[in-house]
Coordinates of N, CA and C and ligand atoms in Angstrom, one line a residue:
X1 N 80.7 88.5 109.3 CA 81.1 88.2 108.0 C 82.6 87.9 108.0
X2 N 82.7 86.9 107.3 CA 84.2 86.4 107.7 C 84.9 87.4 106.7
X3 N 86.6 87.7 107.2 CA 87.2 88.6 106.6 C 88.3 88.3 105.3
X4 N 88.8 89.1 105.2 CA 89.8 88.7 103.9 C 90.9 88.9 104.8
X5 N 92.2 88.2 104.6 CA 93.2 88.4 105.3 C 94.1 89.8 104.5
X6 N 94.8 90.7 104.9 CA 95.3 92.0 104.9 C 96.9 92.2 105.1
X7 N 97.8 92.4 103.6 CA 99.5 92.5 104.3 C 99.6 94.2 104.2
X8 N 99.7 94.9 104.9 CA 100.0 95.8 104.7 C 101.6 96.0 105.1
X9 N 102.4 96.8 104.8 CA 103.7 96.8 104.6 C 104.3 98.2 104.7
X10 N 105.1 98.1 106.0 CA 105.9 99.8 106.2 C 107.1 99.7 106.4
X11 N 107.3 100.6 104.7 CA 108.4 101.0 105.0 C 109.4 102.7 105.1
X12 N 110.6 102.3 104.3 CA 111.2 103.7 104.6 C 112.5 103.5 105.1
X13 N 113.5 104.6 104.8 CA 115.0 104.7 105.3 C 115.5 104.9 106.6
X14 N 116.3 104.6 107.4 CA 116.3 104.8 108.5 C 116.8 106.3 109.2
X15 N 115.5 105.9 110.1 CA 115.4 107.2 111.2 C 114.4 107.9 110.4
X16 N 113.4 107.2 109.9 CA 112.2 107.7 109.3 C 110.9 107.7 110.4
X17 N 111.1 107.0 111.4 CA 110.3 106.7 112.2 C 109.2 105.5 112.2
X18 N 109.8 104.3 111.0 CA 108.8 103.4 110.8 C 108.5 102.6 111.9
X19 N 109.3 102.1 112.8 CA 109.1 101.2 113.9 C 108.2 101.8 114.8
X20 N 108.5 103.1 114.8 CA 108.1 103.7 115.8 C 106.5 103.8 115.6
X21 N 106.2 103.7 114.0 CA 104.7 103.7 113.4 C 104.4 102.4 113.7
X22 N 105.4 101.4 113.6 CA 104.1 100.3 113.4 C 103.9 99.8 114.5
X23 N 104.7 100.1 115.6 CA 103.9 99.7 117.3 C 103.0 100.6 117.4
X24 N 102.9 102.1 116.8 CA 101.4 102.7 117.3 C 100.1 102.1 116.1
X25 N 100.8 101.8 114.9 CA 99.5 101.5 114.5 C 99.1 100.0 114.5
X26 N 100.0 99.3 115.2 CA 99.7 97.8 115.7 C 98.3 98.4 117.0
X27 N 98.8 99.0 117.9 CA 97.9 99.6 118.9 C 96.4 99.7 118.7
X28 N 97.1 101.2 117.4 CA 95.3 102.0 117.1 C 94.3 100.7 116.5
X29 N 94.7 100.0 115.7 CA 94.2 98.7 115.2 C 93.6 98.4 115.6
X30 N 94.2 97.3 116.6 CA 94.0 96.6 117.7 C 92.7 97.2 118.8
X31 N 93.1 98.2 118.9 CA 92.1 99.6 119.3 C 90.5 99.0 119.0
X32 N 90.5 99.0 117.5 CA 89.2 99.4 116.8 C 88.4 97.6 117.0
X33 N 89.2 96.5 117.3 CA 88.8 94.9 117.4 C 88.8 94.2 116.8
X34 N 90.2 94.4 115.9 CA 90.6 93.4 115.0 C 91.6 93.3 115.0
X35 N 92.1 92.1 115.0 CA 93.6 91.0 115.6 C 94.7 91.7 114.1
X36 N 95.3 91.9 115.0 CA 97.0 92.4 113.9 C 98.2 91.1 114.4
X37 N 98.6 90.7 113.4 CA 99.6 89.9 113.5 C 100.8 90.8 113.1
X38 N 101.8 91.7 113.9 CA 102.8 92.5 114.2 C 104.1 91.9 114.0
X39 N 104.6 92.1 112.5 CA 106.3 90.9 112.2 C 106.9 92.0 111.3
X40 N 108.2 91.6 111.4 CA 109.3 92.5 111.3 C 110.3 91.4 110.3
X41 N 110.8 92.2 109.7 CA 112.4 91.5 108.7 C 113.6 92.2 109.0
X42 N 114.7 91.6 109.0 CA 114.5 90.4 109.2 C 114.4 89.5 110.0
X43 N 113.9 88.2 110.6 CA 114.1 88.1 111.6 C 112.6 87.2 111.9
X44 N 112.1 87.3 113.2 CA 110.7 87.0 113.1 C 110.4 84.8 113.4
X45 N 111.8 84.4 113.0 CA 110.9 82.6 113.4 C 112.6 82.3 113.9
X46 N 112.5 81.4 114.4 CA 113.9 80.7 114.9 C 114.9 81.0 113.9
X47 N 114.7 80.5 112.9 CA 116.1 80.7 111.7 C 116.4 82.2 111.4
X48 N 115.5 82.9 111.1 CA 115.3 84.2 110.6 C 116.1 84.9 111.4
X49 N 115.5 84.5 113.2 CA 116.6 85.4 113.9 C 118.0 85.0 113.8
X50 N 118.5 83.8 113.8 CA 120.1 83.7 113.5 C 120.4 84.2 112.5
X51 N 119.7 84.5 111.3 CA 120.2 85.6 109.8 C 120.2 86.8 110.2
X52 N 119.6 87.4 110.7 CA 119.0 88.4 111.5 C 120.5 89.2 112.0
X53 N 121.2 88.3 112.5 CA 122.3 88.7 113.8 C 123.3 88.7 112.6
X54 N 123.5 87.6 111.8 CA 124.6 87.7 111.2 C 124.7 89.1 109.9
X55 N 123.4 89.4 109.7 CA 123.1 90.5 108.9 C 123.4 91.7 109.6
X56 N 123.0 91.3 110.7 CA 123.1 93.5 111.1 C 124.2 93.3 112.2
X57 N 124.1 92.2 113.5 CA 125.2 92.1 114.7 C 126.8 92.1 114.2
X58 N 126.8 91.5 113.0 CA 127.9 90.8 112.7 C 129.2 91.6 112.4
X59 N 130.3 91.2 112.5 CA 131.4 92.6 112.3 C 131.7 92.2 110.8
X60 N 131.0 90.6 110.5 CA 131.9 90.3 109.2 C 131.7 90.9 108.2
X61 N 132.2 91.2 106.9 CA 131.9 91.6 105.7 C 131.5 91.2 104.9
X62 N 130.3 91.5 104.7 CA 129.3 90.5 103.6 C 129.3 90.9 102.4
X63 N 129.1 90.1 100.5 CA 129.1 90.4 99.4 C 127.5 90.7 99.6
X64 N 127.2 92.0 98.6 CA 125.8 92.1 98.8 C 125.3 91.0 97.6
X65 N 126.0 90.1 97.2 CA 124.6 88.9 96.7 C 124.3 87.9 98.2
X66 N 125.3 88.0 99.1 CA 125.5 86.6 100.2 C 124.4 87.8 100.8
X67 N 124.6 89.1 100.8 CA 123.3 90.2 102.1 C 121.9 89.7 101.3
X68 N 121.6 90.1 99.8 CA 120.7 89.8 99.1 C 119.8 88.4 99.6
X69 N 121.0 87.2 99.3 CA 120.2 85.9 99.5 C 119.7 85.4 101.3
X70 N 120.8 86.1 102.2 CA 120.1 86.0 103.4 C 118.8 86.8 103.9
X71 N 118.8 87.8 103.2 CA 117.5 88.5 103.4 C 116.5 87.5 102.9
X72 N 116.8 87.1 102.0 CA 115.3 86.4 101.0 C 115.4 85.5 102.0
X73 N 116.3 85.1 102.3 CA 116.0 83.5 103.2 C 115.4 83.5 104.1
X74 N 115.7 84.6 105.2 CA 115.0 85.0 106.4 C 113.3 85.2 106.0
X75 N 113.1 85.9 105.0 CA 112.4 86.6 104.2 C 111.3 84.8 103.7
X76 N 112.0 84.0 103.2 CA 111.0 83.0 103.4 C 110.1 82.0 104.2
X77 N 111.5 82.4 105.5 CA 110.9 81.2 106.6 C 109.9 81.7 107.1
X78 N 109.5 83.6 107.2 CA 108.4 84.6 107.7 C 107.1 84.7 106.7
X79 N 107.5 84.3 105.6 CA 106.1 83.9 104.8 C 105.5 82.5 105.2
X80 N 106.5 81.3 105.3 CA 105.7 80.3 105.0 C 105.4 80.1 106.9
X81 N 106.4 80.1 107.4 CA 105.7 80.3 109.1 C 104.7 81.1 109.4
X82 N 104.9 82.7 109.3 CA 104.0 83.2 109.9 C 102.8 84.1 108.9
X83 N 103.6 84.7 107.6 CA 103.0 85.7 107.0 C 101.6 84.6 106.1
X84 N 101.4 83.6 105.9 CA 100.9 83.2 105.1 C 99.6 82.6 106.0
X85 N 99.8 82.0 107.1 CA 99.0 81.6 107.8 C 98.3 82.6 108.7
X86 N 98.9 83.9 109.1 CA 98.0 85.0 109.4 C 96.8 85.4 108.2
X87 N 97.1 85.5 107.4 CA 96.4 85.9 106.3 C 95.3 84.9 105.6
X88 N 95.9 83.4 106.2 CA 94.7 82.6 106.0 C 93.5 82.4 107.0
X89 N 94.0 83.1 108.2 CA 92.9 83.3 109.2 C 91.6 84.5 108.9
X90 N 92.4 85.3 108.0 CA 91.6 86.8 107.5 C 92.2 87.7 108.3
X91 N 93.4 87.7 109.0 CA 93.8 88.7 110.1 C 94.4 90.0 109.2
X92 N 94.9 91.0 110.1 CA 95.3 91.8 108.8 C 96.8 91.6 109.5
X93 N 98.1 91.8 108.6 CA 99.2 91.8 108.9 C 99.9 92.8 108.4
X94 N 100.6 93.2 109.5 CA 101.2 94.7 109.2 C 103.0 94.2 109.4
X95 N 103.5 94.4 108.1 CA 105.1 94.1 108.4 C 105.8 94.7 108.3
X96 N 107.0 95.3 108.7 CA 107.9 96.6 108.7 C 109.1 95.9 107.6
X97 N 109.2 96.2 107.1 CA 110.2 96.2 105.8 C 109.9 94.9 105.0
X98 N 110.0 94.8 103.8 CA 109.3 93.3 102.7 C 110.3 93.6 101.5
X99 N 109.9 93.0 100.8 CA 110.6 92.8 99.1 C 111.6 94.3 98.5
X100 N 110.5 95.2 98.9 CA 110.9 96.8 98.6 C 112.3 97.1 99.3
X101 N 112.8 96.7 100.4 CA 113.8 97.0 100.9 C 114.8 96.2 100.5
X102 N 115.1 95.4 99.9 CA 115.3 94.5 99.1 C 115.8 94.9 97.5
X103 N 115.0 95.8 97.2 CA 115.2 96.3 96.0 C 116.1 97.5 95.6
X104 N 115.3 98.1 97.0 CA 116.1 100.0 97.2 C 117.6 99.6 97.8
X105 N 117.6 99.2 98.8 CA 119.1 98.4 99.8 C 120.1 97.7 99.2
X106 N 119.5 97.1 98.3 CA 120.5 95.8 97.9 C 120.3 96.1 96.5
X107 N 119.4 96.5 95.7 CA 119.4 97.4 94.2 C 120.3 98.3 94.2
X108 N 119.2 99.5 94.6 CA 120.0 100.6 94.4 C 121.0 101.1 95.2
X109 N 121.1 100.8 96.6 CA 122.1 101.2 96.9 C 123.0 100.6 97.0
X110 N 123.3 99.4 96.6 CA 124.4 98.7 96.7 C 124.5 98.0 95.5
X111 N 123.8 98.3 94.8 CA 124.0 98.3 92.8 C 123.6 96.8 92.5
X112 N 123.0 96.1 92.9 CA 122.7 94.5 92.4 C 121.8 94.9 91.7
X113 N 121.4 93.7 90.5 CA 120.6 93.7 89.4 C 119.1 93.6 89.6
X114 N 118.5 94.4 89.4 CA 117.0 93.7 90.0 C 116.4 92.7 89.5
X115 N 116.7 92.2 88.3 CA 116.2 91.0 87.7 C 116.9 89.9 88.7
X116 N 117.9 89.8 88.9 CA 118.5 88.7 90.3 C 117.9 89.0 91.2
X117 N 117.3 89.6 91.7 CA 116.5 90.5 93.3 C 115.2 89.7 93.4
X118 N 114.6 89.8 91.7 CA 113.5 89.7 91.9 C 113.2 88.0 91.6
X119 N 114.0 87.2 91.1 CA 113.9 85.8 90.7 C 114.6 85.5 92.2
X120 N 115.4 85.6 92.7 CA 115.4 84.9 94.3 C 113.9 85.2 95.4
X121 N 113.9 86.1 95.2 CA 112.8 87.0 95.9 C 111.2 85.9 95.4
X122 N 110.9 85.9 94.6 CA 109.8 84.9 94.1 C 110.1 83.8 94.6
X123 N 111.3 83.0 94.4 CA 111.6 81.9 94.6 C 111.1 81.6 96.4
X124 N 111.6 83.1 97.0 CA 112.2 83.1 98.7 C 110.2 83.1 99.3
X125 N 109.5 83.9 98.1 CA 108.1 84.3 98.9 C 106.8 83.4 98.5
X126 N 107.3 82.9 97.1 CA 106.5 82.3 96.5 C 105.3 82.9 95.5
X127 N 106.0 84.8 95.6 CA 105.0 85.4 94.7 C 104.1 86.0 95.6
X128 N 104.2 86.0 96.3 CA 103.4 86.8 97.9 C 103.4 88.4 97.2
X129 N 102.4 89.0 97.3 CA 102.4 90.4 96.9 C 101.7 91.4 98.0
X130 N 102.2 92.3 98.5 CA 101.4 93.2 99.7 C 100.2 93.8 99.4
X131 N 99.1 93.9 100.1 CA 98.0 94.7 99.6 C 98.0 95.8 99.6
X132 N 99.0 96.6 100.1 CA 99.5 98.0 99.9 C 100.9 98.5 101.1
X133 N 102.1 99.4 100.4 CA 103.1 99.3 101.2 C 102.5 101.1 101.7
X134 N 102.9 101.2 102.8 CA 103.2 102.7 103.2 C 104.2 103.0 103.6
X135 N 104.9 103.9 102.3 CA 106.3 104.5 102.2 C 106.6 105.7 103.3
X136 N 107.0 105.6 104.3 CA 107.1 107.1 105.0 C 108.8 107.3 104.8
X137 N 108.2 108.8 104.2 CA 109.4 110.0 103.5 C 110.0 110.7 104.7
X138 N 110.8 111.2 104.9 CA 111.7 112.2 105.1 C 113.0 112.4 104.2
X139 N 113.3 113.7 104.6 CA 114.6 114.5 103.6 C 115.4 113.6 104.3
X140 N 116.6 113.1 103.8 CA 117.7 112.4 104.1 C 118.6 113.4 105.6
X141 N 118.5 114.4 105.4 CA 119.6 115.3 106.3 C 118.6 115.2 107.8
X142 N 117.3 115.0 107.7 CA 116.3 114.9 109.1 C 116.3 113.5 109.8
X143 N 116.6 112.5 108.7 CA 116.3 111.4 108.7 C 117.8 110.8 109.5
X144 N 119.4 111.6 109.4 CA 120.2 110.7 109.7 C 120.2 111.6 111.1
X145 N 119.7 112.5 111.4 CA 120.0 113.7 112.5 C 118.8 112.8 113.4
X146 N 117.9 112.1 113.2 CA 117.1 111.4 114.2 C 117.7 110.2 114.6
X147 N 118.3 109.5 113.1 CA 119.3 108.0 113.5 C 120.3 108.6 114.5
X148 N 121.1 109.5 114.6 CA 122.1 109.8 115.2 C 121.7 109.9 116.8
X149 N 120.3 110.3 117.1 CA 119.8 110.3 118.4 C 119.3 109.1 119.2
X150 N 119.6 108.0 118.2 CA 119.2 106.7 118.7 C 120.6 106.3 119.3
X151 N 120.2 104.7 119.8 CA 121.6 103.9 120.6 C 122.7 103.9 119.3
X152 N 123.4 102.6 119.7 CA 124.5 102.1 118.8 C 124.1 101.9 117.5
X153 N 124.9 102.0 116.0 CA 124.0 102.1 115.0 C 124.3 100.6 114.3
X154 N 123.8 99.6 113.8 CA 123.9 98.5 113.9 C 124.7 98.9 111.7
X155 N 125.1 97.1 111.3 CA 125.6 97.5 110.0 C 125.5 98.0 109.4
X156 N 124.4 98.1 109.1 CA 123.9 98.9 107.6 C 123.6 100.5 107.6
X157 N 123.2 100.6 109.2 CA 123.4 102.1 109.7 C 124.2 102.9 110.0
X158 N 125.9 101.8 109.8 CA 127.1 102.4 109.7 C 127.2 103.1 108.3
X159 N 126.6 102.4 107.6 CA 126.7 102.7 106.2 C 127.2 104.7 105.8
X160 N 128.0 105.0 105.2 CA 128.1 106.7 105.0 C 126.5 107.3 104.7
X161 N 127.3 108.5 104.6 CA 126.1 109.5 103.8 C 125.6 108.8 102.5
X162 N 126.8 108.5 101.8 CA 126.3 108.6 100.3 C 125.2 107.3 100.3
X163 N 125.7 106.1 101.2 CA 125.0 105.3 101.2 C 123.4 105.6 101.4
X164 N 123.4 106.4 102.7 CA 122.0 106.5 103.3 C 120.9 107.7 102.0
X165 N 122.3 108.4 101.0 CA 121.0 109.4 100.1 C 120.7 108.4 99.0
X166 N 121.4 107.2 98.6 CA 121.0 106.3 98.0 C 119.8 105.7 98.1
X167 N 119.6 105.5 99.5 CA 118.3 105.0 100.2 C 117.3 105.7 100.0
X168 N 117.6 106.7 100.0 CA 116.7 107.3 100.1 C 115.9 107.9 98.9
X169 N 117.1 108.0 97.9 CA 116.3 108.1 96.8 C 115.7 107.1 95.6
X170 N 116.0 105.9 96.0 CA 115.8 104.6 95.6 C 114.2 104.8 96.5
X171 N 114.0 105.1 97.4 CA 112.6 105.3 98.1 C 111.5 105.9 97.4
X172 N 112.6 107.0 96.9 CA 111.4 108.1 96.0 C 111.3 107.8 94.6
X173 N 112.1 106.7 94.0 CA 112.2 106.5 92.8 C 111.1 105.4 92.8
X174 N 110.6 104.7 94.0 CA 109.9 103.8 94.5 C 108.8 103.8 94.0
X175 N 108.2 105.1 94.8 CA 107.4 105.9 94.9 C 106.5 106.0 93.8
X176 N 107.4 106.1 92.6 CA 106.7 107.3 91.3 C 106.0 105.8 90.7
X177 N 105.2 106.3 89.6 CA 103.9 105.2 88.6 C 104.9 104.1 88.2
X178 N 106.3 105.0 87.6 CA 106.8 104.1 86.4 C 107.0 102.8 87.3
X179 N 108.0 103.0 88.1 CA 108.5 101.7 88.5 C 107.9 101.2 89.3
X180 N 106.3 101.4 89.6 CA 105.5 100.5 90.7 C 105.0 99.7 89.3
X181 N 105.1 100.4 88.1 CA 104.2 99.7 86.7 C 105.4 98.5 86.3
X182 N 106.3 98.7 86.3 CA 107.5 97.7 86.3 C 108.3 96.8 87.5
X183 N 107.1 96.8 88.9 CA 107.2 95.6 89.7 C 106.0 95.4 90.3
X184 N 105.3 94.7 90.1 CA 104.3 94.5 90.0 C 103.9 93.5 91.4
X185 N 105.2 93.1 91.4 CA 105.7 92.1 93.5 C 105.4 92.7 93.5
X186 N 105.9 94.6 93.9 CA 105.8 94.8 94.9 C 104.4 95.5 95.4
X187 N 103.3 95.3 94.7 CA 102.1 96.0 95.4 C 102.2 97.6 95.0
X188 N 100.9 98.2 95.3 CA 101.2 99.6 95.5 C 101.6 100.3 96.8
X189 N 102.5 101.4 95.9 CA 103.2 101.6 97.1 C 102.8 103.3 97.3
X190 N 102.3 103.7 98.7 CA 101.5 104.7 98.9 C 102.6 105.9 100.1
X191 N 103.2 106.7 99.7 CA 103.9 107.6 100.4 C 103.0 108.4 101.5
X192 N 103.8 108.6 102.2 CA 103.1 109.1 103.5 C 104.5 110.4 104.0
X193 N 104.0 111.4 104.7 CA 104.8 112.4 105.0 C 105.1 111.8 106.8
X194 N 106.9 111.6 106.4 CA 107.1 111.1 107.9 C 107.4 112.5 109.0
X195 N 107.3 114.1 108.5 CA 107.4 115.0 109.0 C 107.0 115.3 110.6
X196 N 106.6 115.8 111.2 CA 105.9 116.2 112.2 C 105.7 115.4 113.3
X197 N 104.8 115.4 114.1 CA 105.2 114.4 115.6 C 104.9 112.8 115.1
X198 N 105.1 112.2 116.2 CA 104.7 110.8 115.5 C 103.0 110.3 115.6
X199 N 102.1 111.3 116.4 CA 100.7 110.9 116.6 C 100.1 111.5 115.1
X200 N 101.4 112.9 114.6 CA 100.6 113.0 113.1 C 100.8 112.2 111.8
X201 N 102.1 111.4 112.1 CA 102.5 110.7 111.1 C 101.3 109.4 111.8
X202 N 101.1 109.3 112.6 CA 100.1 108.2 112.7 C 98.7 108.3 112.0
X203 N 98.3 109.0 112.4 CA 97.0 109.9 111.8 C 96.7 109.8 110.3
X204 N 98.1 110.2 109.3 CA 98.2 109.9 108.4 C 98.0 108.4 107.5
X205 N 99.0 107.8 108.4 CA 98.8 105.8 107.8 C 97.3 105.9 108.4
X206 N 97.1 105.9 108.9 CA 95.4 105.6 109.2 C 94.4 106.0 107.8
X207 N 94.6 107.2 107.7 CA 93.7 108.2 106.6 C 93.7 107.3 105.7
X208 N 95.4 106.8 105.1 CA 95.9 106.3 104.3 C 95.2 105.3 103.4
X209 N 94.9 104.3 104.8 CA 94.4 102.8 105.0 C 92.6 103.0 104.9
X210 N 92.1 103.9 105.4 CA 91.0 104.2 105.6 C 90.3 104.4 104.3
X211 N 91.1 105.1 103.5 CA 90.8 105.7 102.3 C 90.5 104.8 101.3
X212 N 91.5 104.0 101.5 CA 91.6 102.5 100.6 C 90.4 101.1 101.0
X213 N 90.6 101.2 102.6 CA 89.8 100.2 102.1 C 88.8 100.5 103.2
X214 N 87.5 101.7 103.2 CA 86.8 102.5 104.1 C 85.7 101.2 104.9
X215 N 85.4 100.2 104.7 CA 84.9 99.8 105.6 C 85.5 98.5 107.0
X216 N 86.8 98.6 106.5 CA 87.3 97.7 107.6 C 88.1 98.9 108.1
X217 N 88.4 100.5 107.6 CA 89.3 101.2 108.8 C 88.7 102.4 109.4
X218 N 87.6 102.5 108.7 CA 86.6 103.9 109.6 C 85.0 103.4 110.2
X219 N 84.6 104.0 110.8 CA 84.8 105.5 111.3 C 86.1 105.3 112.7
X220 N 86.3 104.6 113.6 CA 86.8 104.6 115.0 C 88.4 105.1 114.7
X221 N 89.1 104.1 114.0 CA 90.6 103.8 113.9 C 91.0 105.7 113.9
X222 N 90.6 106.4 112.9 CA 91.3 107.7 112.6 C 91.4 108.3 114.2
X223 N 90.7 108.0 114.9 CA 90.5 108.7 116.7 C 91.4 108.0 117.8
X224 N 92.1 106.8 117.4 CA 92.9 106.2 118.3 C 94.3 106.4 118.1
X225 N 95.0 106.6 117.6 CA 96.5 106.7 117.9 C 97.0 107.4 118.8
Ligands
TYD301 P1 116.2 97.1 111.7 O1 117.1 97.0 112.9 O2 115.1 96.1 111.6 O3 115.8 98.6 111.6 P2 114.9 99.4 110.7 O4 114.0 98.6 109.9 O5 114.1 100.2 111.7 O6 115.8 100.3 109.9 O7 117.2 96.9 110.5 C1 116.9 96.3 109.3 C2 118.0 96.7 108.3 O8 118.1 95.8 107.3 C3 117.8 98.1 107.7 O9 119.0 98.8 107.7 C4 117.3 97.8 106.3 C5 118.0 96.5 106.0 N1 117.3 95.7 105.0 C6 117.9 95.5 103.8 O10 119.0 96.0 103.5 N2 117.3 94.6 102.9 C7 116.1 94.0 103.2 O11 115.5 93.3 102.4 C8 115.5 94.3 104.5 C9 114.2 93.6 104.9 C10 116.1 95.1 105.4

């Protein structure tokens, strides 16, 4: 039976351990015999990666409408290159950060208007909407205490404290009915506890996804990660 193509979308603040989720659940997937097309923002086609470097490598100081519009930009060439044509194959695609990071990052934490966010953002995707995001939570004080155990911290992970509880609570504001009922881009958005090892936060997005759409993610998937 031919399939329906699948964007599923993870995100979350840094040192939440999303990356770390979506190479295992690229894996467990993959596992059960169905093709994952594995893409990341920003970044992801020839141009993307040179936005990419200048966004996070770069020492220069950027206006968050010039951070805003390069995200979308990057953010377009990954729709019409790769995100749109996976999905016309019926594959499922799993992408680590989309529109939502966009909103929380460059909204709330850095105060741009979301009516500007969201009219570039349409323009950048074409109206592209995810079939469901998985938000993985941690408390802000666990979350920079894991960033701090990683390498060098790239721009935006220089960012202070105040910045990163912005993130964070722009996450959880995410989260709640009202404002998933007042963006309607961005899909539903389904919280996940990023607490405990990473095979249990795996476990979790699995359940997640299983729950939702039970015949393309059970019975095998919940046993592989
Ligand atoms: P990256 O190195 O991909 O790490 P991670 O996603 O694991 O944090 O960094 C991407 C950074 O870009 C991250 O700090 C979030 C930020 N970002 C935005 O500010 N706006 C966006 O629209 C996107 C997609 C990312």
């Amino acid at each position: 039976m031919a399939r329906t193509g699948l964007l599923v979308v993870l995100e979350g603040g840094e040192g939440v351990g999303k990356t770390t989720q979506w190479t295992r659940l690229t894996h467990a997937l993959e596992a059960t015999g169905q093709e994952v097309v594995a893409l990341r923002e920003p970044g992801g086609t020839g141009p993307g990666d040179a936005i990419r470097a200048l966004l996070l490598d770069s020492e220069e100081a950027l206006r968050p409408a010039t951070e805003a519009l390069l995200f979308a930009a990057s953010r377009a060439e990954l729709v019409e290159r790769a995100i749109r044509p996976a999905l016309g194959r019926g594959v499922l695609v799993l992408l680590d950060r989309y529109l939502l990071s966009t909103y929380v990052y460059q909204g709330m934490a850095r105060g741009l208007e979301a009516s500007g966010l969201r009219a570039i953002n349409q323009f950048a995707t074409g109206g592209l909407v995810p079939d469901c995001t998985l938000l993985l939570q941690l408390p802000v004080q666990e979350a920079l205490h894991r960033m701090q155990e990683r390498g060098a911290p790239d721009r935006l992970e220089r960012e202070g404290l105040a910045f990163h509880e912005r993130v964070t609570r722009g996450f959880d504001v995410a989260a709640g009915a009202e404002w998933q009922q007042a963006h309607p881009e961005c899909g539903a958005i389904l919280a996940v506890s990023a607490l405990g090892s990473a095979s249990d936060v795996s476990a979790r997005c699995l359940a997640v996804l299983a729950d939702r759409w039970p015949e393309r993610f059970t019975p095998p998937v919940g046993q592989t990660p």
